[in-house]
mmCIF file of C-alpha atoms in Angstrom:
data_model
loop_
_atom_site.group_PDB
_atom_site.id
_atom_site.type_symbol
_atom_site.label_atom_id
_atom_site.label_comp_id
_atom_site.label_asym_id
_atom_site.label_seq_id
_atom_site.Cartn_x
_atom_site.Cartn_y
_atom_site.Cartn_z
ATOM 1 C CA UNK A 1 0.000 0.000 0.000
ATOM 2 C CA UNK A 2 1.512 3.285 -1.070
ATOM 3 C CA UNK A 3 1.404 6.415 1.096
ATOM 4 C CA UNK A 4 2.419 9.196 -1.315
ATOM 5 C CA UNK A 5 -1.039 9.725 -2.798
ATOM 6 C CA UNK A 6 -3.507 9.107 -0.018
ATOM 7 C CA UNK A 7 -6.998 10.136 1.101
ATOM 8 C CA UNK A 8 -7.641 8.244 4.362
ATOM 9 C CA UNK A 9 -10.974 8.251 6.197
ATOM 10 C CA UNK A 10 -11.551 7.091 9.765
ATOM 11 C CA UNK A 11 -14.690 4.989 9.948
ATOM 12 C CA UNK A 12 -15.439 6.193 13.498
ATOM 13 C CA UNK A 13 -15.717 9.775 12.225
ATOM 14 C CA UNK A 14 -18.339 8.994 9.564
ATOM 15 C CA UNK A 15 -22.025 9.702 10.075
ATOM 16 C CA UNK A 16 -24.954 7.837 8.526
ATOM 17 C CA UNK A 17 -25.681 10.434 5.871
ATOM 18 C CA UNK A 18 -24.503 9.837 2.326
ATOM 19 C CA UNK A 19 -21.168 11.530 1.745
ATOM 20 C CA UNK A 20 -19.435 12.572 -1.447
ATOM 21 C CA UNK A 21 -15.669 12.868 -1.879
ATOM 22 C CA UNK A 22 -13.954 14.170 -5.005
ATOM 23 C CA UNK A 23 -10.310 13.301 -5.547
ATOM 24 C CA UNK A 24 -8.326 15.084 -8.233
ATOM 25 C CA UNK A 25 -4.593 14.575 -8.667
ATOM 26 C CA UNK A 26 -2.409 17.644 -9.162
ATOM 27 C CA UNK A 27 0.752 17.670 -11.323
ATOM 28 C CA UNK A 28 3.011 16.248 -8.594
ATOM 29 C CA UNK A 29 0.496 13.548 -7.706
ATOM 30 C CA UNK A 30 0.174 12.577 -11.376
ATOM 31 C CA UNK A 31 3.926 11.867 -11.383
ATOM 32 C CA UNK A 32 3.484 9.704 -8.279
ATOM 33 C CA UNK A 33 0.636 7.837 -9.977
ATOM 34 C CA UNK A 34 2.822 7.276 -13.046
ATOM 35 C CA UNK A 35 5.342 5.466 -10.839
ATOM 36 C CA UNK A 36 2.704 3.533 -8.912
ATOM 37 C CA UNK A 37 0.952 2.313 -12.067
ATOM 38 C CA UNK A 38 4.242 1.850 -13.964
ATOM 39 C CA UNK A 39 3.012 3.551 -17.127
ATOM 40 C CA UNK A 40 4.537 6.144 -19.451
ATOM 41 C CA UNK A 41 2.470 9.001 -17.988
ATOM 42 C CA UNK A 42 -0.788 9.802 -16.202
ATOM 43 C CA UNK A 43 -2.314 12.968 -17.651
ATOM 44 C CA UNK A 44 -5.563 13.043 -15.670
ATOM 45 C CA UNK A 45 -6.855 11.255 -12.580
ATOM 46 C CA UNK A 46 -10.165 12.063 -10.921
ATOM 47 C CA UNK A 47 -12.467 10.048 -8.692
ATOM 48 C CA UNK A 48 -15.998 10.704 -7.453
ATOM 49 C CA UNK A 49 -16.656 8.490 -4.441
ATOM 50 C CA UNK A 50 -19.846 8.169 -2.407
ATOM 51 C CA UNK A 51 -20.185 6.606 1.050
ATOM 52 C CA UNK A 52 -23.200 5.470 3.045
ATOM 53 C CA UNK A 53 -22.701 4.062 6.552
ATOM 54 C CA UNK A 54 -25.340 1.928 8.266
ATOM 55 C CA UNK A 55 -24.296 1.627 11.912
ATOM 56 C CA UNK A 56 -27.029 -0.872 12.870
ATOM 57 C CA UNK A 57 -26.031 -3.327 10.141
ATOM 58 C CA UNK A 58 -22.269 -2.631 10.564
ATOM 59 C CA UNK A 59 -22.147 -1.941 6.851
ATOM 60 C CA UNK A 60 -20.393 0.702 4.779
ATOM 61 C CA UNK A 61 -21.403 0.973 1.132
ATOM 62 C CA UNK A 62 -18.927 2.734 -1.117
ATOM 63 C CA UNK A 63 -19.402 3.401 -4.819
ATOM 64 C CA UNK A 64 -18.061 5.757 -7.410
ATOM 65 C CA UNK A 65 -16.312 6.420 -10.650
ATOM 66 C CA UNK A 66 -12.686 6.917 -11.681
ATOM 67 C CA UNK A 67 -11.813 8.946 -14.770
ATOM 68 C CA UNK A 68 -8.268 8.950 -16.056
ATOM 69 C CA UNK A 69 -6.164 9.578 -19.133
ATOM 70 C CA UNK A 70 -3.097 7.359 -19.217
ATOM 71 C CA UNK A 71 -0.237 7.365 -21.715
ATOM 72 C CA UNK A 72 0.781 3.818 -22.604
ATOM 73 C CA UNK A 73 3.402 2.280 -24.892
ATOM 74 C CA UNK A 74 2.130 -0.091 -27.564
ATOM 75 C CA UNK A 75 3.740 -3.536 -27.439
ATOM 76 C CA UNK A 76 3.288 -3.817 -31.206
ATOM 77 C CA UNK A 77 4.597 -0.507 -32.587
ATOM 78 C CA UNK A 78 6.421 0.729 -29.436
ATOM 79 C CA UNK A 79 4.720 4.108 -29.927
ATOM 80 C CA UNK A 80 3.133 5.997 -27.043
ATOM 81 C CA UNK A 81 -0.605 6.643 -27.115
ATOM 82 C CA UNK A 82 -3.251 8.017 -24.760
ATOM 83 C CA UNK A 83 -6.095 5.894 -23.459
ATOM 84 C CA UNK A 84 -9.108 7.237 -21.574
ATOM 85 C CA UNK A 85 -10.582 5.228 -18.708
ATOM 86 C CA UNK A 86 -14.014 5.660 -17.160
ATOM 87 C CA UNK A 87 -14.447 3.038 -14.429
ATOM 88 C CA UNK A 88 -17.485 2.476 -12.202
ATOM 89 C CA UNK A 89 -17.030 0.490 -8.990
ATOM 90 C CA UNK A 90 -18.689 -0.421 -5.714
ATOM 91 C CA UNK A 91 -17.611 -1.975 -2.421
ATOM 92 C CA UNK A 92 -19.437 -3.235 0.622
ATOM 93 C CA UNK A 93 -17.491 -3.185 3.891
ATOM 94 C CA UNK A 94 -18.377 -4.878 7.160
ATOM 95 C CA UNK A 95 -17.294 -2.384 9.827
ATOM 96 C CA UNK A 96 -16.992 -5.041 12.559
ATOM 97 C CA UNK A 97 -15.630 -8.038 10.635
ATOM 98 C CA UNK A 98 -12.061 -9.293 10.806
ATOM 99 C CA UNK A 99 -10.209 -11.457 8.304
ATOM 100 C CA UNK A 100 -10.783 -14.407 10.644
ATOM 101 C CA UNK A 101 -14.557 -13.804 10.528
ATOM 102 C CA UNK A 102 -14.543 -13.646 6.731
ATOM 103 C CA UNK A 103 -12.456 -16.816 6.494
ATOM 104 C CA UNK A 104 -14.989 -18.701 8.628
ATOM 105 C CA UNK A 105 -17.926 -17.795 6.369
ATOM 106 C CA UNK A 106 -19.438 -20.599 4.327
ATOM 107 C CA UNK A 107 -18.467 -19.767 0.743
ATOM 108 C CA UNK A 108 -21.266 -19.367 -1.743
ATOM 109 C CA UNK A 109 -21.159 -18.101 -5.276
ATOM 110 C CA UNK A 110 -24.340 -16.147 -4.577
ATOM 111 C CA UNK A 111 -23.036 -14.207 -1.589
ATOM 112 C CA UNK A 112 -21.062 -11.032 -1.875
ATOM 113 C CA UNK A 113 -18.399 -11.339 0.806
ATOM 114 C CA UNK A 114 -17.885 -7.954 2.455
ATOM 115 C CA UNK A 115 -14.481 -6.332 2.500
ATOM 116 C CA UNK A 116 -12.674 -5.870 5.797
ATOM 117 C CA UNK A 117 -11.677 -2.477 7.156
ATOM 118 C CA UNK A 118 -8.121 -2.450 8.480
ATOM 119 C CA UNK A 119 -7.180 -0.308 11.494
ATOM 120 C CA UNK A 120 -10.509 1.529 11.355
ATOM 121 C CA UNK A 121 -9.551 3.335 8.126
ATOM 122 C CA UNK A 122 -10.135 3.150 4.411
ATOM 123 C CA UNK A 123 -8.036 5.024 1.873
ATOM 124 C CA UNK A 124 -10.177 6.408 -0.932
ATOM 125 C CA UNK A 125 -7.160 7.207 -3.108
ATOM 126 C CA UNK A 126 -5.908 3.615 -2.888
ATOM 127 C CA UNK A 127 -9.353 2.325 -3.801
ATOM 128 C CA UNK A 128 -9.466 4.595 -6.861
ATOM 129 C CA UNK A 129 -5.907 3.666 -7.917
ATOM 130 C CA UNK A 130 -6.726 -0.025 -7.567
ATOM 131 C CA UNK A 131 -9.789 0.321 -9.777
ATOM 132 C CA UNK A 132 -7.759 2.011 -12.510
ATOM 133 C CA UNK A 133 -4.929 -0.523 -12.204
ATOM 134 C CA UNK A 134 -7.398 -3.377 -12.683
ATOM 135 C CA UNK A 135 -8.413 -1.869 -16.037
ATOM 136 C CA UNK A 136 -4.876 -1.427 -17.420
ATOM 137 C CA UNK A 137 -3.926 -3.886 -20.138
ATOM 138 C CA UNK A 138 -0.774 -5.939 -19.529
ATOM 139 C CA UNK A 139 0.058 -5.711 -23.227
ATOM 140 C CA UNK A 140 -1.302 -2.363 -24.390
ATOM 141 C CA UNK A 141 -1.768 -1.590 -28.047
ATOM 142 C CA UNK A 142 -3.419 1.130 -30.049
ATOM 143 C CA UNK A 143 -6.900 0.563 -31.402
ATOM 144 C CA UNK A 144 -6.714 -1.530 -34.549
ATOM 145 C CA UNK A 145 -3.133 -2.702 -34.043
ATOM 146 C CA UNK A 146 -2.511 -6.400 -34.551
ATOM 147 C CA UNK A 147 0.598 -8.453 -34.019
ATOM 148 C CA UNK A 148 1.544 -10.487 -37.068
ATOM 149 C CA UNK A 149 4.265 -13.088 -36.689
ATOM 150 C CA UNK A 150 6.576 -13.494 -39.674
ATOM 151 C CA UNK A 151 8.944 -16.436 -39.451
ATOM 152 C CA UNK A 152 12.511 -16.037 -40.618
ATOM 153 C CA UNK A 153 12.503 -19.657 -41.746
ATOM 154 C CA UNK A 154 10.565 -21.137 -44.607
ATOM 155 C CA UNK A 155 9.109 -24.641 -44.409
ATOM 156 C CA UNK A 156 11.992 -26.274 -46.322
ATOM 157 C CA UNK A 157 14.665 -24.731 -44.066
ATOM 158 C CA UNK A 158 12.775 -25.886 -40.992
ATOM 159 C CA UNK A 159 12.681 -29.459 -42.290
ATOM 160 C CA UNK A 160 16.409 -29.433 -43.052
ATOM 161 C CA UNK A 161 17.376 -28.211 -39.577
ATOM 162 C CA UNK A 162 14.998 -30.475 -37.663
ATOM 163 C CA UNK A 163 17.124 -32.629 -35.307
ATOM 164 C CA UNK A 164 14.426 -35.287 -35.112
ATOM 165 C CA UNK A 165 14.860 -36.213 -38.781
ATOM 166 C CA UNK A 166 17.754 -38.464 -37.684
ATOM 167 C CA UNK A 167 15.294 -40.480 -35.621
ATOM 168 C CA UNK A 168 13.011 -40.836 -38.607
ATOM 169 C CA UNK A 169 15.884 -42.401 -40.595
ATOM 170 C CA UNK A 170 16.529 -44.895 -37.777
ATOM 171 C CA UNK A 171 12.873 -45.877 -37.773
ATOM 172 C CA UNK A 172 13.071 -46.997 -41.445
#
């Protein structure tokens, strides 16, 4: 968990009314995000995050949207290009649960297992960064780019250099 670009909230300080938090990275923070995400550049990073705490149910609902413009390097042409991201997300936290409690739950594909709050805090910036990072392509390429493999060997050359041809002669 990084600490350079952070927006922590203490759960104990939240009230039950819906809250809205807007996170916008300045020029220095964009450089930090570039290093965190390991991309060529981050030109824009904004997040709108909403919170709703239900004390009786020990539940914190969090939802929002991340908007970003990221400069990536194409793995095909090795040229840089900008890609725009618009990511919606939602989380449900159990304000009283521990990792041990979650581990003891009977797993079901129909249940949405709540996230655990560590040390009574959540970091909205980390949540937003994580959502963007999940959308980044491991092998980015521009729209329409395709990788076409061209072999340096033709079929005849491959047959001549095949070491298993010796075995074929022994078989006869």
